[in-house]
Coordinates of C-alpha atoms in Angstrom, one line a residue:
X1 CA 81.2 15.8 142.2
X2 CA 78.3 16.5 139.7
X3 CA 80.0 15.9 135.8
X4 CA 79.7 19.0 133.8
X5 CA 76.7 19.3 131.6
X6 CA 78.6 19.4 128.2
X7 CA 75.8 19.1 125.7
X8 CA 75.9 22.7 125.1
X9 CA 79.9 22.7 124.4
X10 CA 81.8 23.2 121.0
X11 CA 81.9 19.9 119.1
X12 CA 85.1 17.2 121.0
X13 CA 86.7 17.2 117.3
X14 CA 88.5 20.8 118.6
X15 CA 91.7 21.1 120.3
X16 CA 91.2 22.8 123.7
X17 CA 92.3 23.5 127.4
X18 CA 92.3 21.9 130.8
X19 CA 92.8 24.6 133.2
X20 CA 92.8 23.6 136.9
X21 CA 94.6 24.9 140.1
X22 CA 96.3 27.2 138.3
X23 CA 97.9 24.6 135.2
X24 CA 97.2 24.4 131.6
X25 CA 97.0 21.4 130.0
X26 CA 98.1 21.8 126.4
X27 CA 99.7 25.0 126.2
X28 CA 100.2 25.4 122.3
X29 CA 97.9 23.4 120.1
X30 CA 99.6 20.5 118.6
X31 CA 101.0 19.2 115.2
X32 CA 100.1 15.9 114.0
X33 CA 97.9 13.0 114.5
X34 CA 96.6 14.0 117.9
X35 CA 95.3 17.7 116.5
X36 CA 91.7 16.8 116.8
X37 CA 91.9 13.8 119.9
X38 CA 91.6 16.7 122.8
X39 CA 88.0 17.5 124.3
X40 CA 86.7 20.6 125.5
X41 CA 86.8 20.6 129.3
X42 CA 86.1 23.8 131.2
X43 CA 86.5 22.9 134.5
X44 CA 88.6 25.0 136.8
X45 CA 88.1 24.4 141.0
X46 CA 89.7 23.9 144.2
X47 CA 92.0 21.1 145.1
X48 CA 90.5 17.8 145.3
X49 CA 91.1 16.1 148.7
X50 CA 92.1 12.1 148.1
X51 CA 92.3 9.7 150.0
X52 CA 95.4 7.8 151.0
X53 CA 95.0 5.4 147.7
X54 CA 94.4 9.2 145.4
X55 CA 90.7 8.9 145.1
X56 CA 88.9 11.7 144.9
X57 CA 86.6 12.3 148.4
X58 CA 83.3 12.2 147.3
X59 CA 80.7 10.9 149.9
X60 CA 81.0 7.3 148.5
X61 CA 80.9 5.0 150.9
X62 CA 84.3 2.5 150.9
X63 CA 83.9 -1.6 151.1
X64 CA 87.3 -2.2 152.2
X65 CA 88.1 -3.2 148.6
X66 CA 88.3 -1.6 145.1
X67 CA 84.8 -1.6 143.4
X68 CA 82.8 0.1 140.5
X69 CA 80.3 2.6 140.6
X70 CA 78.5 4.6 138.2
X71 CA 77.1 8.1 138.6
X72 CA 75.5 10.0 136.0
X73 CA 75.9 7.5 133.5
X74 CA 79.6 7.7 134.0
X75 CA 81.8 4.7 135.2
X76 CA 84.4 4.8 138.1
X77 CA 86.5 2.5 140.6
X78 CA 85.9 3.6 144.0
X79 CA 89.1 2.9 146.4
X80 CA 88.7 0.9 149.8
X81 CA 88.2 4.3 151.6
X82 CA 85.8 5.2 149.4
X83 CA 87.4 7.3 146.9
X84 CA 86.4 8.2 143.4
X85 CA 89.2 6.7 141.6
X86 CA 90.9 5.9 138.1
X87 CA 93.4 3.5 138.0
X88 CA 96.3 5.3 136.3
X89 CA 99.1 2.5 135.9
X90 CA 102.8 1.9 134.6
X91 CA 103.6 -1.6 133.6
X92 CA 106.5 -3.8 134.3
X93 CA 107.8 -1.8 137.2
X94 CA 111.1 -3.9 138.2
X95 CA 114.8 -3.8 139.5
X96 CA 114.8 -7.0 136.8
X97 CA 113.5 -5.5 134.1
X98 CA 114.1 -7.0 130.3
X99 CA 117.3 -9.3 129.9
X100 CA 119.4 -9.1 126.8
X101 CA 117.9 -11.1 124.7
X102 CA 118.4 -14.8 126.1
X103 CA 121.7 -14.1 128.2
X104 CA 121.7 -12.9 131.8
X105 CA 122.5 -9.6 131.5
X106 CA 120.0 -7.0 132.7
X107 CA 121.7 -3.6 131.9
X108 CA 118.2 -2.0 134.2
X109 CA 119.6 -3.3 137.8
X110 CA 122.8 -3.2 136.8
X111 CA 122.8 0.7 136.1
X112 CA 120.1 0.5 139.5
X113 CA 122.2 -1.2 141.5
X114 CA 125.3 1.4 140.8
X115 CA 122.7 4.2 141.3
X116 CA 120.9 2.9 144.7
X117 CA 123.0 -0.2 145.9
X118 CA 120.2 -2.3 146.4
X119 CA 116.7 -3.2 145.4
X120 CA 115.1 -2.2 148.4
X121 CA 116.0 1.0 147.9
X122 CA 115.4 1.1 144.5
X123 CA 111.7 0.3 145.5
X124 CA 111.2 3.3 147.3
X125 CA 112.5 5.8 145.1
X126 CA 110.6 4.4 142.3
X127 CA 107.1 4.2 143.8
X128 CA 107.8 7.8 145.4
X129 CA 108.2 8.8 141.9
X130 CA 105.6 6.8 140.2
X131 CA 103.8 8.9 142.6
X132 CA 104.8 12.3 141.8
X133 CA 103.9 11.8 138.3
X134 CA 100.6 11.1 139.9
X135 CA 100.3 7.8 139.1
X136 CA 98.0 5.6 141.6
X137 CA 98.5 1.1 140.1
X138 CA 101.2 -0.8 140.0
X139 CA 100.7 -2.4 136.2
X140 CA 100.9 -5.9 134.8
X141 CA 104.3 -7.7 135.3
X142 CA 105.5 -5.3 138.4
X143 CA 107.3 -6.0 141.9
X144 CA 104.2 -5.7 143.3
X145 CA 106.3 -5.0 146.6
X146 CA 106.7 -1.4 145.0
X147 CA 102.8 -0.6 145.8
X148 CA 103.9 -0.1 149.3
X149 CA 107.4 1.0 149.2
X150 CA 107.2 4.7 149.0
X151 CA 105.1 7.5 150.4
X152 CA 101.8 6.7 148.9
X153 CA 100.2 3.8 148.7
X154 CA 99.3 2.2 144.9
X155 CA 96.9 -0.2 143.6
X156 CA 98.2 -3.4 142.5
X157 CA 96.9 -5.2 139.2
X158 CA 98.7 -8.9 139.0
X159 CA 98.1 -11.0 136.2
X160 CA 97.0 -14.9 136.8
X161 CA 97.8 -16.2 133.1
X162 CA 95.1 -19.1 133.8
X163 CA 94.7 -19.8 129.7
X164 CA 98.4 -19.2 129.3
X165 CA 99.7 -21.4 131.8
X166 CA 97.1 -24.2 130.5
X167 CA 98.3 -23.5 126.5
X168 CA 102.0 -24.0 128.0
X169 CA 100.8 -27.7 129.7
X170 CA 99.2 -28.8 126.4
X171 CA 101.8 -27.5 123.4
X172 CA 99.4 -28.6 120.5
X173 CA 97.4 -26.0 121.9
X174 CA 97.4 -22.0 120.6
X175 CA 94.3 -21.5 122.7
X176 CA 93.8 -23.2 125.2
X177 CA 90.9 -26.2 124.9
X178 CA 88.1 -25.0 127.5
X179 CA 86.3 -28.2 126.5
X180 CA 88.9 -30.2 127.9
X181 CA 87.8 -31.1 131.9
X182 CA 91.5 -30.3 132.5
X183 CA 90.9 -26.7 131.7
X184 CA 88.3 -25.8 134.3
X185 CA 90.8 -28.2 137.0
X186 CA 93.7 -26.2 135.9
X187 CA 92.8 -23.1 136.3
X188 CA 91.1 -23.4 139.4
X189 CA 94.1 -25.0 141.1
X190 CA 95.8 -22.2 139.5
X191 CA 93.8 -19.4 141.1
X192 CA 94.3 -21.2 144.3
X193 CA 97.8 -20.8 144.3
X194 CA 97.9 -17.1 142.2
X195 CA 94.6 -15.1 143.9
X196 CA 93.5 -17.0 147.6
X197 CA 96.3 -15.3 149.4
X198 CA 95.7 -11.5 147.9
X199 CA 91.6 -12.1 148.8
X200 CA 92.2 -9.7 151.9
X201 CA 94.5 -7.2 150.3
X202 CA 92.7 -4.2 150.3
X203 CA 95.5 -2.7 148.0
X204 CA 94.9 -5.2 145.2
X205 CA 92.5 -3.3 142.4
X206 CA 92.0 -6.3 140.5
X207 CA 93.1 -9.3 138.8
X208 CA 93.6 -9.5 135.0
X209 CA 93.2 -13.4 133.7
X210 CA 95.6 -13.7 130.7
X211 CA 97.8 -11.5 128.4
X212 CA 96.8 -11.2 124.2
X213 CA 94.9 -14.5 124.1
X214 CA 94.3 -15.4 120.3
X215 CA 91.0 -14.7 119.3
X216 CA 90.6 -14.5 115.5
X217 CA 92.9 -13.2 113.1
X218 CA 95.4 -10.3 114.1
X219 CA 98.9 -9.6 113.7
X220 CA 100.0 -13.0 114.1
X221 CA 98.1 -14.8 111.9
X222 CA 94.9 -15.9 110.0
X223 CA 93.9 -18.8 111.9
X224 CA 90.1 -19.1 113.3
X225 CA 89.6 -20.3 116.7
X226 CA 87.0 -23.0 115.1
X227 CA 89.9 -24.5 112.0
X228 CA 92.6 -24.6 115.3
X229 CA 89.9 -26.5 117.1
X230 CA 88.7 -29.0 113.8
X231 CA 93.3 -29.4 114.0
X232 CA 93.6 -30.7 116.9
X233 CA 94.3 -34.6 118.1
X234 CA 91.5 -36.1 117.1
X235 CA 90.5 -37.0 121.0
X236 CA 91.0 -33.8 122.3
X237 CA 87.5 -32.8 123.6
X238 CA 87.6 -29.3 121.7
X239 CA 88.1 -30.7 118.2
X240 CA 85.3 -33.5 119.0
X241 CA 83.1 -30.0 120.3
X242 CA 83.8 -28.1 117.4
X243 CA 82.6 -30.6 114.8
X244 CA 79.6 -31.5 117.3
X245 CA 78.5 -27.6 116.6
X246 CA 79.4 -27.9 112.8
X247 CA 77.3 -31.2 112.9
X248 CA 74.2 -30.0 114.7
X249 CA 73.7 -27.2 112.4
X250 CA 74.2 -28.4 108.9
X251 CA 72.7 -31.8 109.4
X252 CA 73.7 -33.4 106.3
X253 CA 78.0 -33.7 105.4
X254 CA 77.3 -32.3 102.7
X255 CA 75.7 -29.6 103.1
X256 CA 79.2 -28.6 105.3
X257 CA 81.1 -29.6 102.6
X258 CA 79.6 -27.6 100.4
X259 CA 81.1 -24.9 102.1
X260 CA 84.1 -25.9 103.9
X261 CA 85.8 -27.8 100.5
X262 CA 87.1 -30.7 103.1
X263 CA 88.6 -33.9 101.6
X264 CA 86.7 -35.9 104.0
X265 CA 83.3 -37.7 103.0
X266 CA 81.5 -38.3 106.7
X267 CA 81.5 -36.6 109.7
X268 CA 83.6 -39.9 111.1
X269 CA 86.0 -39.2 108.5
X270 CA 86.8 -35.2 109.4
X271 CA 87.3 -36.2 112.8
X272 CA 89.9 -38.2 111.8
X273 CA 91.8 -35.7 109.1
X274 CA 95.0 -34.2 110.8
X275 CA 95.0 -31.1 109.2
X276 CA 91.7 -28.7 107.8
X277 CA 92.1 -25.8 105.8
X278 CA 90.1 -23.1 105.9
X279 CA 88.2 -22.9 102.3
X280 CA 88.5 -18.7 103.2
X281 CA 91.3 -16.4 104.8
X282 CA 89.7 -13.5 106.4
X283 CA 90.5 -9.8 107.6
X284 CA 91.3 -9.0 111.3
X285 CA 88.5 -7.5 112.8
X286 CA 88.1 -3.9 113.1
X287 CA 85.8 -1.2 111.5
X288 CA 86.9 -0.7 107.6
X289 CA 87.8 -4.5 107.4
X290 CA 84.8 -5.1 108.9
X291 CA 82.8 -3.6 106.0
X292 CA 85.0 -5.0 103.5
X293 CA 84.4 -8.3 104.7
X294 CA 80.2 -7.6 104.6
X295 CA 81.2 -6.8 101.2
X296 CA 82.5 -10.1 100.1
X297 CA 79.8 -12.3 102.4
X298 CA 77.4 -10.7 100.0
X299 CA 79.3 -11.6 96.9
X300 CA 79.2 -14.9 98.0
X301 CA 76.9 -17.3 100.5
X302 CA 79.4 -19.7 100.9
X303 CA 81.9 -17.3 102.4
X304 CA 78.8 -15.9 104.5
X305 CA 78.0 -19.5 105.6
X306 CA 82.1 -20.3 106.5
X307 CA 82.0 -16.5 108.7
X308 CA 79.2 -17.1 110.3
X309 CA 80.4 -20.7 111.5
X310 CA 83.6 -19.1 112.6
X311 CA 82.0 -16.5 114.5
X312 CA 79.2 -18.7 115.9
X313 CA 82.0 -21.1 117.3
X314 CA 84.1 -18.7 118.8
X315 CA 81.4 -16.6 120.7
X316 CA 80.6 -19.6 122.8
X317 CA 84.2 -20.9 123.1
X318 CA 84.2 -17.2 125.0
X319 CA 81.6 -17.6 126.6
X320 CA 82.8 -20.9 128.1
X321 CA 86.4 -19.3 128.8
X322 CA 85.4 -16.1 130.5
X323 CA 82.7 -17.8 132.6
X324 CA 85.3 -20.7 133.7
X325 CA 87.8 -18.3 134.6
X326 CA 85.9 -15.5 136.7
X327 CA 84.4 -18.4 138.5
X328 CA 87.7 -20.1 138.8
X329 CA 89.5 -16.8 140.8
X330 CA 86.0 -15.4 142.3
X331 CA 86.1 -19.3 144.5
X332 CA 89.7 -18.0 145.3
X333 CA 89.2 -14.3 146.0
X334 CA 85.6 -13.2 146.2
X335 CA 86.4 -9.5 147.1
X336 CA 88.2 -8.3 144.2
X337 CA 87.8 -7.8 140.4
X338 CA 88.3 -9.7 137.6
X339 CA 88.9 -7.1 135.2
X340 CA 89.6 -9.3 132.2
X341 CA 92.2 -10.8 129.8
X342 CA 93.9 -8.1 128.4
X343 CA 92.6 -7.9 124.5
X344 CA 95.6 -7.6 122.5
X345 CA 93.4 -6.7 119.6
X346 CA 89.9 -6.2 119.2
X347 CA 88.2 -9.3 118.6
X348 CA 85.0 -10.4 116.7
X349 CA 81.6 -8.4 118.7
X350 CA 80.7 -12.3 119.8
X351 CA 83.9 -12.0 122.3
X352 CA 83.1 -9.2 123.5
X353 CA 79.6 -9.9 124.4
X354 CA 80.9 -12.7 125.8
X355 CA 83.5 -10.8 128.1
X356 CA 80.8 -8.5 129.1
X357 CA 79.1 -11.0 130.3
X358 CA 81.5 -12.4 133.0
X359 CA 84.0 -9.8 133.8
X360 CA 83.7 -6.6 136.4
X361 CA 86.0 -4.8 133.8
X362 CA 86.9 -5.7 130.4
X363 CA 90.7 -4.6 129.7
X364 CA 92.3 -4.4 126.3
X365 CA 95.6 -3.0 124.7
X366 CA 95.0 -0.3 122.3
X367 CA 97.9 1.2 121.0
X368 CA 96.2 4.0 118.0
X369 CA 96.7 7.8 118.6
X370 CA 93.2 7.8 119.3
X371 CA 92.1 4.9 121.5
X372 CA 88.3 6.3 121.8
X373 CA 86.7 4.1 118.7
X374 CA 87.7 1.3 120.1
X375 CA 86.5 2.1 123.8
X376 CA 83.3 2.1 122.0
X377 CA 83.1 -1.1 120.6
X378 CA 84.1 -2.5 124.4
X379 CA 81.8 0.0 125.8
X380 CA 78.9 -1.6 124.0
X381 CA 79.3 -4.5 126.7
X382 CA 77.3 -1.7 128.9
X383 CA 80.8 -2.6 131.4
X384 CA 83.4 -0.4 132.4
X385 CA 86.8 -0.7 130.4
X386 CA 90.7 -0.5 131.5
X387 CA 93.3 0.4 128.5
X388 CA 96.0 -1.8 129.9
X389 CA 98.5 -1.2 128.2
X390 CA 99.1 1.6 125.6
X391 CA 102.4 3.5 124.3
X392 CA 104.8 6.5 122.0
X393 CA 108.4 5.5 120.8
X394 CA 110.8 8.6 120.6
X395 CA 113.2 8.2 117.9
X396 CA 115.4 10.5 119.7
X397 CA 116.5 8.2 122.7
X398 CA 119.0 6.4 120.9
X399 CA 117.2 2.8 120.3
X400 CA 116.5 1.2 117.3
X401 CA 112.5 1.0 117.8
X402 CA 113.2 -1.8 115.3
X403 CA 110.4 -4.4 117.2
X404 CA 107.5 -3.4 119.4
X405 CA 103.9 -2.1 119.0
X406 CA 102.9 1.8 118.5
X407 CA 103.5 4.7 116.4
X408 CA 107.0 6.2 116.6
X409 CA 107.6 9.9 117.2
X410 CA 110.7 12.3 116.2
X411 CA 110.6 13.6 119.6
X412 CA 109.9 12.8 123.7
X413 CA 108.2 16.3 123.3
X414 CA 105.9 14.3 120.6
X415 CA 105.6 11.3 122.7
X416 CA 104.6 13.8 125.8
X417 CA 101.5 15.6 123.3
X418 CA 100.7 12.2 122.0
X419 CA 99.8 11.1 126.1
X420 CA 98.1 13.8 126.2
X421 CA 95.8 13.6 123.4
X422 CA 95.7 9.9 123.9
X423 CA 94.5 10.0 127.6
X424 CA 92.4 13.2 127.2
X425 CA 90.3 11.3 124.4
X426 CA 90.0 8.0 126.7
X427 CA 88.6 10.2 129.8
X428 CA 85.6 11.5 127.5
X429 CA 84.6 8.4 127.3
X430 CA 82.0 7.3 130.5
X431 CA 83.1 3.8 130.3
X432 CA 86.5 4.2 130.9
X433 CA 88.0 3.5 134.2
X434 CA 91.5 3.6 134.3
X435 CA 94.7 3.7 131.6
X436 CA 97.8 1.6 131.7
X437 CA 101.5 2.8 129.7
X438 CA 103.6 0.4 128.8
X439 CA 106.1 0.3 130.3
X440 CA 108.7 1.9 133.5
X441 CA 111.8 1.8 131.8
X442 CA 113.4 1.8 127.9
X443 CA 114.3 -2.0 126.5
X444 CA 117.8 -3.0 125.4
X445 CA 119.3 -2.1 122.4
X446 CA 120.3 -5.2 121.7
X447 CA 116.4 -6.5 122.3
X448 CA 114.6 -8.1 125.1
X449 CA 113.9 -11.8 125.3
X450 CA 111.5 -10.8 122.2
X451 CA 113.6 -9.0 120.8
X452 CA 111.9 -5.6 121.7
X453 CA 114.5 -2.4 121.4
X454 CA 112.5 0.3 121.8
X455 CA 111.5 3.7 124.1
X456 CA 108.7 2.6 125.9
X457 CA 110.3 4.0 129.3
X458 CA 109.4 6.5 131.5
X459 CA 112.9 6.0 132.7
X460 CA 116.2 5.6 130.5
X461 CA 117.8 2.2 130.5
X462 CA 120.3 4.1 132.7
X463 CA 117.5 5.1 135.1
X464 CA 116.9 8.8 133.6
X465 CA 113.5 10.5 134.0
X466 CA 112.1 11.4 130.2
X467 CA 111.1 15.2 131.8
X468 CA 109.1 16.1 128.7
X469 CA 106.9 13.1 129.3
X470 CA 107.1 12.6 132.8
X471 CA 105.8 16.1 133.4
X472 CA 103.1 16.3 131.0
X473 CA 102.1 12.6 132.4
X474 CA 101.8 14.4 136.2
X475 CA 99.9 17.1 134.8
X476 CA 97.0 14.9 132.7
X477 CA 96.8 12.6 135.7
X478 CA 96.0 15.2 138.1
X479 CA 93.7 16.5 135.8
X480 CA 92.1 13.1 135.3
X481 CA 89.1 13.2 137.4
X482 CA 87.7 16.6 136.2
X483 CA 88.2 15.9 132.7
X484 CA 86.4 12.1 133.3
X485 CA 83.5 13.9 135.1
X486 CA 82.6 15.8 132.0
X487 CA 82.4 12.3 129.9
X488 CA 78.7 12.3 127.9
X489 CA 77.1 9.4 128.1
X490 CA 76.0 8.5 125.1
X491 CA 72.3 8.4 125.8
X492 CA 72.6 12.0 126.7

């Protein structure tokens, strides 16, 4: 199908409808923060036939695999049979889901098991209906047995955790050491045991690499990549790396010195000290910090000169982690995508260069009322991008919503328009390929093993359908395709 010439349509900061086969998409304009996120699609037609994975039937030729394409200047998957497809996902999709805390109780299966007797049957009804609601992938952290339970067939999107699992076999480490030759024989004995035997699954979409890696600042801390590298052991290969780079650009100690403040008097001597402290604390990246910390590099060169080490180092230990892993799981399963590590935050514009690079898709969390700035900074990569994860709490379903990321909402009315102008912002953009929601059902009050208590569900702990959402979810997703087809590429 052609996408809609749009250039000549009222400006995307107005709240407007999506009318096809005979639905409206926001009936009454909305209150709140999504009042401006909806984009003005006019684009009413007959039904679209899909094929059996829900791709859109559009003379595109299928591989036998999920793939990309690009028409128009607008990204898409296309399905094995050759279907125009978005990958519209639901995470964590289990009979098992979420223990109390660290007992054994999982209130989920046993309220499922009362309700169905059995997982087997569980896995029916729940793909049936992940498939009424128009839904197409199997998310991260799924049964992936539920992709071919029901009715429909859906996409599955496993996750290999390469970095993870390698962070978990070296404790000292908070990301893992790609210098280290253990790395690279880790992880590709890992993606010989996680990816070879899904290499002729026409059903899997794609392999994500690792969950919320730590990049640079965020929530968690203000650590650099390069100061946990200079604190490692002193014979771990990424801390010997890491002052290598320091040393081949300054030349002279002190010259580093000068701006790094060290107590060491050599280059022999830093390699030795147990623990380097960053002379500067800086701002997570994103676009007001970013500007305030432009500010302060100008105000002072030694700042400038610690930033631009920090970000020189961590670009290439990207570069070296993306390229290591797609290579790692494309020797185990050459006939699907890698579609990245899930970006729990959007890290410095050397990582994502670096991503782009390597990947088929670059995924990432997002979890604003308006996910569309940040689609453009991964969309600068010039590669398609998944939202993988992305979510509304509704203060009305009885949870605390103490712990776990995303806005809260009075109302699962509020959560249903905040999907809405969520989703309908992501689909204007021609980049975007697909959007995951976190997650199938509602956490325990008393917390997950994280101590998470919150409505993420499409389901009640109890196994109750959220209507409000779940209907306004089937109506966008059956929408998606039309309103993704009218996505402007920015050239345009």
């Amino acid at each position: 199908m052609r996408p809609l010439d749009c250039r000549n349509l009222l400006p995307v900061a107005l709240l407007v409808r999506e009318l096809l086969d005979g639905i409206e998409i926001g009936q009454e304009p909305q209150a709140g923060p999504c009042d401006e996120l909806q984009i003005l699609v006019c684009c009413r037609g007959p039904q679209l036939q899909r094929t059996k994975w829900g791709g859109v039937v559009d003379g595109l030729s299928g591989s036998g695999f999920f793939r990309i394409a690009e028409h128009n200047g607008v990204f898409w998957l296309v399905d094995p049979d050759g279907g125009r497809f978005l990958s519209k996902g639901v995470n964590t999709i289990r009979f098992d889901q979420d223990h109390v805390g660290q007992t054994d109780r999982v209130p989920y299966a046993k309220a499922c098991t009362a309700k169905y007797g059995s997982s087997h049957i569980w896995r029916a009804a729940a793909s049936d209906r992940l498939a009424g609601w128009k839904f197409n992938t199997v998310g991260c952290w799924s049964d992936e047995l539920v992709a071919s339970a029901g009715s429909r067939l859906l996409a599955t999107t496993p996750i290999a955790e390469l970095g993870a699992s390698f962070r978990l076999h070296r404790r000292d480490q908070v990301f893992p050491d790609v210098y280290d030759p253990e790395f690279s024989a880790h992880i590709r004995v890992s993606a010989e045991q996680r990816c070879k035997h899904r290499r002729n699954d026409p059903g899997l979409l794609g392999t994500f690499i690792d969950n919320e890696l730590y990049w640079s600042p965020d929530w968690r801390g203000t650590d650099e990549l390069l100061t946990l590298f200079l604190n490692l052991p002193s014979h771990r290969p990424g801390k010997i790396a890491a002052i290598s780079g320091l040393q081949a650009h300054y030349r002279e100690f002190a010259q580093f010195n000068a701006v790094w403040r060290t107590k060491a008097r050599s280059w022999e001597e830093l390699g030795r000290i147990e623990h380097i402290v960053a002379p500067f604390v800086r701002l997570r990246p994103g676009v007001l910090n970013d500007a305030l910390e432009t500010r302060a590099n100008l105000a002072d060169s030694a700042r400038e000169a610690f930033s631009a080490d920090c970000d020189a180092f961590v670009a290439v230990v990207a570069d070296k982690y993306f390229e290591l892993c797609v290579s790692a799981i494309k020797a185990a399963d050459p006939n699907h995508l890698v579609l990245g590590s899930r970006f729990g935050y959007q890290p410095l514009s050397g990582v994502i260069a670096a991503a782009g690079r390597h990947l088929d898709v670059v995924s990432f969390n997002c979890y604003d009322f308006d996910p569309g700035p940040v689609i453009d900074a991964y969309a600068a990569t010039g590669k398609p991008c998944l939202i993988s994860e992305f979510s509304f709490r509704g203060d009305d379903a009885g949870l605390p919503n103490s712990r776990g990321a995303g806005p809260r909402l009075p109302t699962q009315t509020e959560r249903a328009r905040a999907f809405e102008g969520y989703v309908v912002a992501a689909l204007s953009k021609p980049n975007l390929v697909g959007y995951h929601w976190f997650e199938h059902a509602d956490q325990p009050a008393e917390g997950r093993f994280d101590g998470e208590d919150s409505n993420f569900g499409v389901v009640t702990i109890g196994d109750e359908v959220y209507d409000a959402v779940t209907q306004m979810m089937t109506k966008v997703n059956a929408a998606a395709e039309r309103i993704h087809a009218a996505a402007v590429p920015a050239a345009l």
